[in-house]
Amino acid sequence: MSQKTILHMLTPHKHVSPFDVNMAADAGFDVIVPYDAVTLGEVSDLVQDAIFSRPPKWGASTGIFIGGNDAVLALDMVDAARKALVPPFGVHIFADPSGSFTTGAAMVALVERQLRATGRTLQDTPIAIFGATGVVAYCAAVIAALEGARVTLVGHDGPERVGRRSAEMQARFDVSVEAADGATPAGTARVLADTQVVLSAARAGLRVLTREALATAPSLLVAADVNAVPPSGIEGVDAGADGVPIDGMKAVGVGALAIGNVKYRTQAGLFRRMLSSDTPLVLDFRDAFAFARGLVA
Ligand SMILES: NC(=O)c1ccc[n+]([C@@H]2O[C@H](COP(=O)([O-])OP(=O)(O)OC[C@H]3O[C@@H](n4cnc5c(N)ncnc54)[C@H](OP(=O)(O)O)[C@@H]3O)[C@@H](O)[C@H]2O)c1
């Protein structure tokens, strides 16, 4: 009899995301168990409870999924889970809080594809990120910075909060990320003056960049928006756009549905990778980006 595949889904919230439960079930896990209101301090005990109940060779049939909506907490939980492993006892560990790791990965992969069409890469490309204190923005910023892009987090209420965010990224990933204030049209225009890529990852249904604002970005090549709830986060970028020219500009747009399509296939693909691997894997947004990149190449 072959052992069942089991996924333990941890969230610091009141509920595990039904989206993630469906994705895991559709990928093929036999047993899916949600754990809510999980604290960072509880992760280690839960992981060790999972690993010691099965022989080590069944470790690759057991998974820990980490949800929530806080990138920093999710990464801390991944670290805690990894440290709790006792070789040869192991389990898969996969974090995707609010779907953000796979969403940020899909967004940057699709932007990179548009840059490549103009003979460029992410290396040294100036990228401004709006909605920059959110979890999707966090992943997109770190992924792009690790690829050598010149990333700026744009705050909507002053530079302090995005400044703390960039300091955290630098400390954790040794990447250089700038912070700027986009609370006023003049502040946004200063950021956009030399920007070649804008990423909008602000809250759903919020327009953060109008046509007038985009007109202050003369070097813009790509504008990507993850918000699927009208109005679009960036005026002139339709949800289904995937390299569609923005009216009156040389830049192209990448919209939320195009990003969502790659995000969905990336999350499904990483779940399937867990199910097919003979050895336990640890997966975060860097793995999601590698997978998404492969999908869009
Ligand atoms: N297309 C897809 O596949 C997909 C998948 C997942 C998520 N999403 C979308 O991705 C977006 C980001 O989601 P999330 O979970 O990372 O974060 P979120 O909680 O929805 O918020 C994102 C950011 O929006 C900011 N914000 C709020 N008011 C603002 C304003 N007036 N101007 C500029 N920014 C403002 C928030 O700032 P504060 O810190 O001040 O609140 C936060 O930084 C959402 O639109 C979500 O629906 C899309």
mmCIF file of C-alpha atoms and ligand atoms in Angstrom:
data_model
loop_
_atom_site.group_PDB
_atom_site.id
_atom_site.type_symbol
_atom_site.label_atom_id
_atom_site.label_comp_id
_atom_site.label_asym_id
_atom_site.label_seq_id
_atom_site.Cartn_x
_atom_site.Cartn_y
_atom_site.Cartn_z
ATOM 1 C CA MET A 1 0.000 0.000 0.000
ATOM 2 C CA SER A 2 1.471 3.391 -0.927
ATOM 3 C CA GLN A 3 1.349 6.086 1.711
ATOM 4 C CA LYS A 4 -1.104 8.956 1.446
ATOM 5 C CA THR A 5 0.128 12.451 0.616
ATOM 6 C CA ILE A 6 -0.681 14.840 3.458
ATOM 7 C CA LEU A 7 -0.558 18.650 3.465
ATOM 8 C CA HIS A 8 -0.639 20.538 6.779
ATOM 9 C CA MET A 9 -1.743 24.102 5.984
ATOM 10 C CA LEU A 10 -0.694 26.688 8.592
ATOM 11 C CA THR A 11 -1.957 30.263 8.807
ATOM 12 C CA PRO A 12 -1.585 32.944 11.482
ATOM 13 C CA HIS A 13 -5.132 34.039 10.530
ATOM 14 C CA LYS A 14 -8.545 32.794 11.623
ATOM 15 C CA HIS A 15 -8.983 30.847 8.368
ATOM 16 C CA VAL A 16 -6.760 29.031 5.932
ATOM 17 C CA SER A 17 -7.398 30.429 2.444
ATOM 18 C CA PRO A 18 -10.041 28.364 0.548
ATOM 19 C CA PHE A 19 -8.157 29.307 -2.638
ATOM 20 C CA ASP A 20 -5.048 27.536 -1.355
ATOM 21 C CA VAL A 21 -7.046 24.525 -0.132
ATOM 22 C CA ASN A 22 -8.601 24.129 -3.592
ATOM 23 C CA MET A 23 -5.227 24.493 -5.298
ATOM 24 C CA ALA A 24 -3.699 21.820 -3.070
ATOM 25 C CA ALA A 25 -6.629 19.438 -3.570
ATOM 26 C CA ASP A 26 -6.627 19.918 -7.329
ATOM 27 C CA ALA A 27 -2.874 19.283 -7.419
ATOM 28 C CA GLY A 28 -3.563 15.880 -5.862
ATOM 29 C CA PHE A 29 -2.905 15.873 -2.088
ATOM 30 C CA ASP A 30 -4.903 13.048 -0.468
ATOM 31 C CA VAL A 31 -5.331 14.663 2.937
ATOM 32 C CA ILE A 32 -5.389 18.412 3.648
ATOM 33 C CA VAL A 33 -5.545 19.691 7.212
ATOM 34 C CA PRO A 34 -5.948 23.408 8.078
ATOM 35 C CA TYR A 35 -4.389 24.931 11.214
ATOM 36 C CA ASP A 36 -5.518 28.472 12.070
ATOM 37 C CA ALA A 37 -4.195 31.207 14.368
ATOM 38 C CA VAL A 38 -0.740 29.590 14.307
ATOM 39 C CA THR A 39 1.985 31.674 15.957
ATOM 40 C CA LEU A 40 5.622 31.697 14.908
ATOM 41 C CA GLY A 41 6.526 29.986 18.177
ATOM 42 C CA GLU A 42 4.198 27.058 17.441
ATOM 43 C CA VAL A 43 5.623 26.190 14.021
ATOM 44 C CA SER A 44 8.530 24.093 15.277
ATOM 45 C CA ASP A 45 6.357 21.794 17.425
ATOM 46 C CA LEU A 46 3.833 21.302 14.622
ATOM 47 C CA VAL A 47 6.570 20.388 12.143
ATOM 48 C CA GLN A 48 8.205 17.930 14.537
ATOM 49 C CA ASP A 49 4.832 16.379 15.301
ATOM 50 C CA ALA A 50 4.438 15.818 11.549
ATOM 51 C CA ILE A 51 7.897 14.431 10.819
ATOM 52 C CA PHE A 52 8.220 11.910 13.636
ATOM 53 C CA SER A 53 4.896 10.181 12.893
ATOM 54 C CA ARG A 54 6.100 8.819 9.519
ATOM 55 C CA PRO A 55 9.254 6.966 8.462
ATOM 56 C CA PRO A 56 11.905 9.292 6.955
ATOM 57 C CA LYS A 57 11.334 7.909 3.459
ATOM 58 C CA TRP A 58 7.755 9.221 3.663
ATOM 59 C CA GLY A 59 8.963 12.792 4.275
ATOM 60 C CA ALA A 60 8.482 13.633 0.610
ATOM 61 C CA SER A 61 4.819 12.587 0.971
ATOM 62 C CA THR A 62 4.237 15.121 3.744
ATOM 63 C CA GLY A 63 4.024 18.898 3.282
ATOM 64 C CA ILE A 64 3.795 22.045 5.380
ATOM 65 C CA PHE A 65 2.122 25.014 3.639
ATOM 66 C CA ILE A 66 2.472 28.484 5.162
ATOM 67 C CA GLY A 67 -0.180 31.118 4.412
ATOM 68 C CA GLY A 68 -1.241 34.414 5.999
ATOM 69 C CA ASN A 69 -0.718 37.862 4.494
ATOM 70 C CA ASP A 70 2.632 38.911 5.910
ATOM 71 C CA ALA A 71 5.725 38.150 3.845
ATOM 72 C CA VAL A 72 8.169 38.703 6.707
ATOM 73 C CA LEU A 73 6.228 36.468 9.117
ATOM 74 C CA ALA A 74 5.856 33.782 6.424
ATOM 75 C CA LEU A 75 9.611 33.819 5.773
ATOM 76 C CA ASP A 76 10.252 33.593 9.534
ATOM 77 C CA MET A 77 7.866 30.623 9.671
ATOM 78 C CA VAL A 78 9.742 28.941 6.812
ATOM 79 C CA ASP A 79 12.986 29.403 8.755
ATOM 80 C CA ALA A 80 11.389 28.000 11.924
ATOM 81 C CA ALA A 81 10.004 25.009 10.014
ATOM 82 C CA ARG A 82 13.347 24.343 8.340
ATOM 83 C CA LYS A 83 15.188 24.496 11.677
ATOM 84 C CA ALA A 84 12.689 22.046 13.196
ATOM 85 C CA LEU A 85 13.622 19.292 10.724
ATOM 86 C CA VAL A 86 15.696 16.467 12.179
ATOM 87 C CA PRO A 87 17.486 14.615 9.346
ATOM 88 C CA PRO A 88 16.788 12.083 8.029
ATOM 89 C CA PHE A 89 13.247 13.167 9.020
ATOM 90 C CA GLY A 90 12.022 15.896 6.682
ATOM 91 C CA VAL A 91 8.929 17.362 5.015
ATOM 92 C CA HIS A 92 8.231 19.738 2.147
ATOM 93 C CA ILE A 93 7.866 23.398 3.190
ATOM 94 C CA PHE A 94 6.079 25.817 0.852
ATOM 95 C CA ALA A 95 5.110 29.412 1.683
ATOM 96 C CA ASP A 96 2.682 31.494 -0.390
ATOM 97 C CA PRO A 97 0.953 33.983 1.955
ATOM 98 C CA SER A 98 -2.139 35.494 0.282
ATOM 99 C CA GLY A 99 -0.885 33.904 -2.923
ATOM 100 C CA SER A 100 1.650 36.713 -2.918
ATOM 101 C CA PHE A 101 4.841 34.718 -3.498
ATOM 102 C CA THR A 102 3.464 33.219 -6.696
ATOM 103 C CA THR A 103 1.767 36.509 -7.699
ATOM 104 C CA GLY A 104 4.909 38.612 -7.255
ATOM 105 C CA ALA A 105 6.885 35.960 -9.112
ATOM 106 C CA ALA A 106 4.418 35.883 -12.021
ATOM 107 C CA MET A 107 4.384 39.672 -12.232
ATOM 108 C CA VAL A 108 8.166 40.007 -12.435
ATOM 109 C CA ALA A 109 8.477 37.084 -14.874
ATOM 110 C CA LEU A 110 5.960 38.691 -17.257
ATOM 111 C CA VAL A 111 7.679 42.079 -16.978
ATOM 112 C CA GLU A 112 11.026 40.442 -17.695
ATOM 113 C CA ARG A 113 9.560 38.880 -20.837
ATOM 114 C CA GLN A 114 8.493 42.321 -22.085
ATOM 115 C CA LEU A 115 11.927 43.763 -21.302
ATOM 116 C CA ARG A 116 13.597 40.927 -23.201
ATOM 117 C CA ALA A 117 11.457 41.773 -26.232
ATOM 118 C CA THR A 118 13.269 45.146 -26.253
ATOM 119 C CA GLY A 119 16.674 43.501 -25.787
ATOM 120 C CA ARG A 120 16.877 44.315 -22.062
ATOM 121 C CA THR A 121 16.961 42.386 -18.799
ATOM 122 C CA LEU A 122 16.063 43.238 -15.216
ATOM 123 C CA GLN A 123 19.717 44.034 -14.504
ATOM 124 C CA ASP A 124 20.096 47.783 -13.723
ATOM 125 C CA THR A 125 16.512 48.500 -14.799
ATOM 126 C CA PRO A 126 14.881 51.196 -12.635
ATOM 127 C CA ILE A 127 11.618 49.791 -11.220
ATOM 128 C CA ALA A 128 9.124 51.758 -9.103
ATOM 129 C CA ILE A 129 6.681 49.736 -6.996
ATOM 130 C CA PHE A 130 3.382 51.207 -5.766
ATOM 131 C CA GLY A 131 1.307 49.637 -2.986
ATOM 132 C CA ALA A 132 4.754 48.977 -1.643
ATOM 133 C CA THR A 133 3.933 47.977 1.937
ATOM 134 C CA GLY A 134 1.807 45.051 0.719
ATOM 135 C CA VAL A 135 2.808 41.417 0.614
ATOM 136 C CA VAL A 136 2.756 41.116 -3.208
ATOM 137 C CA ALA A 137 4.964 44.198 -3.504
ATOM 138 C CA TYR A 138 7.423 42.727 -0.999
ATOM 139 C CA CYS A 139 8.023 39.616 -3.093
ATOM 140 C CA ALA A 140 8.152 41.493 -6.399
ATOM 141 C CA ALA A 141 10.661 43.945 -4.944
ATOM 142 C CA VAL A 142 13.011 41.290 -3.589
ATOM 143 C CA ILE A 143 12.801 39.117 -6.714
ATOM 144 C CA ALA A 144 13.588 42.092 -8.973
ATOM 145 C CA ALA A 145 16.381 43.349 -6.700
ATOM 146 C CA LEU A 146 17.970 39.879 -6.584
ATOM 147 C CA GLU A 147 17.995 40.025 -10.400
ATOM 148 C CA GLY A 148 19.936 43.285 -10.252
ATOM 149 C CA ALA A 149 17.100 45.753 -10.863
ATOM 150 C CA ARG A 150 17.221 49.215 -9.238
ATOM 151 C CA VAL A 151 14.058 48.945 -7.158
ATOM 152 C CA THR A 152 12.254 51.839 -5.460
ATOM 153 C CA LEU A 153 9.384 51.267 -3.030
ATOM 154 C CA VAL A 154 6.961 54.179 -3.361
ATOM 155 C CA GLY A 155 4.998 55.081 -0.218
ATOM 156 C CA HIS A 156 1.530 56.605 -0.327
ATOM 157 C CA ASP A 157 1.811 58.245 3.083
ATOM 158 C CA GLY A 158 5.420 59.358 3.327
ATOM 159 C CA PRO A 159 8.783 57.605 3.009
ATOM 160 C CA GLU A 160 9.077 56.168 6.545
ATOM 161 C CA ARG A 161 7.115 52.917 6.259
ATOM 162 C CA VAL A 162 8.578 51.987 2.879
ATOM 163 C CA GLY A 163 11.999 52.933 4.269
ATOM 164 C CA ARG A 164 11.598 50.393 7.072
ATOM 165 C CA ARG A 165 10.468 47.848 4.510
ATOM 166 C CA SER A 166 13.538 48.395 2.321
ATOM 167 C CA ALA A 167 15.824 48.148 5.386
ATOM 168 C CA GLU A 168 14.237 44.796 6.263
ATOM 169 C CA MET A 169 14.812 43.523 2.697
ATOM 170 C CA GLN A 170 18.425 44.649 2.811
ATOM 171 C CA ALA A 171 19.014 42.912 6.154
ATOM 172 C CA ARG A 172 17.351 39.664 5.115
ATOM 173 C CA PHE A 173 18.391 39.343 1.471
ATOM 174 C CA ASP A 174 21.408 41.656 1.183
ATOM 175 C CA VAL A 175 19.736 43.616 -1.610
ATOM 176 C CA SER A 176 19.720 47.351 -2.119
ATOM 177 C CA VAL A 177 16.178 48.775 -2.395
ATOM 178 C CA GLU A 178 15.364 52.503 -2.357
ATOM 179 C CA ALA A 179 12.365 54.142 -0.704
ATOM 180 C CA ALA A 180 10.551 57.263 -1.921
ATOM 181 C CA ASP A 181 7.397 59.218 -1.168
ATOM 182 C CA GLY A 182 4.555 59.145 -3.681
ATOM 183 C CA ALA A 183 1.964 60.858 -1.457
ATOM 184 C CA THR A 184 1.682 63.827 -3.858
ATOM 185 C CA PRO A 185 1.613 64.071 -7.666
ATOM 186 C CA ALA A 186 4.936 65.927 -7.506
ATOM 187 C CA GLY A 187 6.527 63.155 -5.428
ATOM 188 C CA THR A 188 5.228 60.497 -7.810
ATOM 189 C CA ALA A 189 6.511 62.474 -10.797
ATOM 190 C CA ARG A 190 9.984 62.662 -9.232
ATOM 191 C CA VAL A 191 10.017 58.873 -8.879
ATOM 192 C CA LEU A 192 8.692 58.305 -12.388
ATOM 193 C CA ALA A 193 11.142 60.695 -14.062
ATOM 194 C CA ASP A 194 13.750 57.982 -14.715
ATOM 195 C CA THR A 195 11.646 54.840 -14.156
ATOM 196 C CA GLN A 196 11.524 52.211 -16.900
ATOM 197 C CA VAL A 197 9.122 49.801 -15.156
ATOM 198 C CA VAL A 198 6.209 50.475 -12.811
ATOM 199 C CA LEU A 199 4.566 47.736 -10.777
ATOM 200 C CA SER A 200 1.241 48.483 -9.137
ATOM 201 C CA ALA A 201 0.450 46.155 -6.242
ATOM 202 C CA ALA A 202 -1.906 48.378 -4.292
ATOM 203 C CA ARG A 203 -5.129 47.259 -2.653
ATOM 204 C CA ALA A 204 -7.891 45.934 -4.898
ATOM 205 C CA GLY A 205 -10.093 48.474 -6.692
ATOM 206 C CA LEU A 206 -7.674 51.364 -6.160
ATOM 207 C CA ARG A 207 -6.288 53.428 -9.055
ATOM 208 C CA VAL A 208 -2.773 54.524 -8.107
ATOM 209 C CA LEU A 209 -1.494 55.796 -11.461
ATOM 210 C CA THR A 210 -3.557 57.937 -13.847
ATOM 211 C CA ARG A 211 -2.652 58.760 -17.451
ATOM 212 C CA GLU A 212 -1.421 62.144 -16.233
ATOM 213 C CA ALA A 213 0.942 60.448 -13.806
ATOM 214 C CA LEU A 214 2.197 58.034 -16.496
ATOM 215 C CA ALA A 215 2.909 61.018 -18.738
ATOM 216 C CA THR A 216 5.625 62.009 -16.221
ATOM 217 C CA ALA A 217 7.485 58.756 -17.013
ATOM 218 C CA PRO A 218 9.180 59.465 -20.360
ATOM 219 C CA SER A 219 11.441 56.388 -20.152
ATOM 220 C CA LEU A 220 8.670 53.934 -19.245
ATOM 221 C CA LEU A 221 8.871 50.560 -21.016
ATOM 222 C CA VAL A 222 6.521 48.306 -19.020
ATOM 223 C CA ALA A 223 3.641 48.982 -16.596
ATOM 224 C CA ALA A 224 2.251 45.974 -14.709
ATOM 225 C CA ASP A 225 -0.833 45.935 -12.484
ATOM 226 C CA VAL A 226 -2.032 43.084 -10.222
ATOM 227 C CA ASN A 227 -5.365 44.625 -9.251
ATOM 228 C CA ALA A 228 -8.202 42.712 -10.943
ATOM 229 C CA VAL A 229 -11.020 44.780 -9.375
ATOM 230 C CA PRO A 230 -12.069 47.831 -11.482
ATOM 231 C CA PRO A 231 -10.832 50.435 -11.848
ATOM 232 C CA SER A 232 -7.418 49.123 -12.862
ATOM 233 C CA GLY A 233 -4.492 50.201 -10.683
ATOM 234 C CA ILE A 234 -2.842 51.808 -13.707
ATOM 235 C CA GLU A 235 -5.060 53.734 -16.131
ATOM 236 C CA GLY A 236 -4.738 52.356 -19.662
ATOM 237 C CA VAL A 237 -3.602 48.870 -18.579
ATOM 238 C CA ASP A 238 -6.445 46.404 -19.120
ATOM 239 C CA ALA A 239 -6.686 43.332 -16.915
ATOM 240 C CA GLY A 240 -6.086 40.986 -19.862
ATOM 241 C CA ALA A 241 -3.152 42.945 -21.332
ATOM 242 C CA ASP A 242 0.067 41.033 -21.827
ATOM 243 C CA GLY A 243 2.359 43.336 -23.770
ATOM 244 C CA VAL A 244 -0.394 45.576 -25.136
ATOM 245 C CA PRO A 245 0.840 49.130 -25.959
ATOM 246 C CA ILE A 246 -0.520 51.819 -23.650
ATOM 247 C CA ASP A 247 -2.303 54.558 -25.629
ATOM 248 C CA GLY A 248 -0.020 57.445 -26.466
ATOM 249 C CA MET A 249 3.093 55.845 -24.951
ATOM 250 C CA LYS A 250 5.910 53.617 -26.117
ATOM 251 C CA ALA A 251 5.359 51.495 -22.983
ATOM 252 C CA VAL A 252 3.363 48.250 -22.885
ATOM 253 C CA GLY A 253 1.002 47.050 -20.191
ATOM 254 C CA VAL A 254 0.686 43.761 -18.311
ATOM 255 C CA GLY A 255 -2.635 43.325 -16.510
ATOM 256 C CA ALA A 256 -4.019 41.400 -13.543
ATOM 257 C CA LEU A 257 -5.591 38.526 -15.479
ATOM 258 C CA ALA A 258 -2.386 37.842 -17.408
ATOM 259 C CA ILE A 259 -0.483 37.839 -14.105
ATOM 260 C CA GLY A 260 -3.183 35.737 -12.434
ATOM 261 C CA ASN A 261 -2.932 33.107 -15.157
ATOM 262 C CA VAL A 262 0.816 32.643 -14.593
ATOM 263 C CA LYS A 263 0.362 32.881 -10.807
ATOM 264 C CA TYR A 264 -2.223 30.097 -10.863
ATOM 265 C CA ARG A 265 -0.052 27.816 -12.984
ATOM 266 C CA THR A 266 2.978 28.560 -10.801
ATOM 267 C CA GLN A 267 1.229 27.693 -7.533
ATOM 268 C CA ALA A 268 -0.285 24.552 -9.068
ATOM 269 C CA GLY A 269 3.106 23.610 -10.503
ATOM 270 C CA LEU A 270 4.889 23.995 -7.168
ATOM 271 C CA PHE A 271 2.270 21.822 -5.419
ATOM 272 C CA ARG A 272 2.720 19.198 -8.131
ATOM 273 C CA ARG A 273 6.493 19.449 -7.768
ATOM 274 C CA MET A 274 6.107 18.614 -4.062
ATOM 275 C CA LEU A 275 3.982 15.608 -4.962
ATOM 276 C CA SER A 276 6.431 14.265 -7.533
ATOM 277 C CA SER A 277 9.705 14.915 -5.699
ATOM 278 C CA ASP A 278 11.523 12.018 -4.019
ATOM 279 C CA THR A 279 13.148 14.376 -1.541
ATOM 280 C CA PRO A 280 11.606 17.103 0.656
ATOM 281 C CA LEU A 281 11.720 20.631 -0.854
ATOM 282 C CA VAL A 282 11.722 24.113 0.665
ATOM 283 C CA LEU A 283 9.924 26.544 -1.667
ATOM 284 C CA ASP A 284 9.559 30.320 -1.406
ATOM 285 C CA PHE A 285 9.176 33.180 -3.892
ATOM 286 C CA ARG A 286 12.599 32.576 -5.433
ATOM 287 C CA ASP A 287 11.471 29.095 -6.466
ATOM 288 C CA ALA A 288 8.172 30.575 -7.626
ATOM 289 C CA PHE A 289 10.046 33.065 -9.808
ATOM 290 C CA ALA A 290 12.221 30.346 -11.363
ATOM 291 C CA PHE A 291 9.076 28.347 -12.122
ATOM 292 C CA ALA A 292 7.131 31.332 -13.522
ATOM 293 C CA ARG A 293 10.116 32.330 -15.632
ATOM 294 C CA GLY A 294 10.128 28.858 -17.144
ATOM 295 C CA LEU A 295 6.409 29.124 -17.890
ATOM 296 C CA VAL A 296 6.629 32.445 -19.735
ATOM 297 C CA ALA A 297 9.942 31.865 -21.513
HETATM 298 N N1 LIG B 1 -3.673 39.168 -10.124
HETATM 299 C C1 LIG B 1 -3.488 38.238 -9.190
HETATM 300 O O1 LIG B 1 -3.299 37.067 -9.464
HETATM 301 C C2 LIG B 1 -3.468 38.637 -7.730
HETATM 302 C C3 LIG B 1 -3.183 37.678 -6.740
HETATM 303 C C4 LIG B 1 -3.096 38.098 -5.411
HETATM 304 C C5 LIG B 1 -3.335 39.452 -5.107
HETATM 305 N N2 LIG B 1 -3.656 40.328 -6.099
HETATM 306 C C6 LIG B 1 -3.868 41.760 -5.850
HETATM 307 O O2 LIG B 1 -2.605 42.316 -5.485
HETATM 308 C C7 LIG B 1 -2.835 43.533 -4.789
HETATM 309 C C8 LIG B 1 -1.952 43.578 -3.565
HETATM 310 O O3 LIG B 1 -2.391 42.641 -2.614
HETATM 311 P P1 LIG B 1 -1.662 42.538 -1.185
HETATM 312 O O4 LIG B 1 -2.297 41.388 -0.501
HETATM 313 O O5 LIG B 1 -0.202 42.590 -1.387
HETATM 314 O O6 LIG B 1 -1.911 43.870 -0.409
HETATM 315 P P2 LIG B 1 -3.143 44.729 0.095
HETATM 316 O O7 LIG B 1 -3.325 44.465 1.521
HETATM 317 O O8 LIG B 1 -4.318 44.541 -0.797
HETATM 318 O O9 LIG B 1 -2.551 46.220 -0.043
HETATM 319 C C9 LIG B 1 -1.540 46.510 -0.925
HETATM 320 C C10 LIG B 1 -1.014 47.873 -0.705
HETATM 321 O O10 LIG B 1 -1.960 48.878 -1.088
HETATM 322 C C11 LIG B 1 -1.612 49.992 -0.315
HETATM 323 N N3 LIG B 1 -2.518 51.114 -0.359
HETATM 324 C C12 LIG B 1 -3.612 51.346 0.396
HETATM 325 N N4 LIG B 1 -4.127 52.556 0.086
HETATM 326 C C13 LIG B 1 -3.317 53.081 -0.870
HETATM 327 C C14 LIG B 1 -3.313 54.288 -1.591
HETATM 328 N N5 LIG B 1 -4.265 55.224 -1.400
HETATM 329 N N6 LIG B 1 -2.325 54.508 -2.504
HETATM 330 C C15 LIG B 1 -1.378 53.574 -2.728
HETATM 331 N N7 LIG B 1 -1.323 52.405 -2.068
HETATM 332 C C16 LIG B 1 -2.293 52.159 -1.151
HETATM 333 C C17 LIG B 1 -1.470 49.386 1.052
HETATM 334 O O11 LIG B 1 -0.880 50.327 1.934
HETATM 335 P P3 LIG B 1 -1.149 50.296 3.532
HETATM 336 O O12 LIG B 1 0.057 49.602 4.085
HETATM 337 O O13 LIG B 1 -1.231 51.722 3.930
HETATM 338 O O14 LIG B 1 -2.428 49.563 3.795
HETATM 339 C C18 LIG B 1 -0.578 48.228 0.715
HETATM 340 O O15 LIG B 1 0.766 48.669 0.615
HETATM 341 C C19 LIG B 1 -4.348 43.602 -4.524
HETATM 342 O O16 LIG B 1 -4.933 44.424 -5.490
HETATM 343 C C20 LIG B 1 -4.788 42.157 -4.721
HETATM 344 O O17 LIG B 1 -6.140 42.064 -5.084
HETATM 345 C C21 LIG B 1 -3.699 39.946 -7.395
#
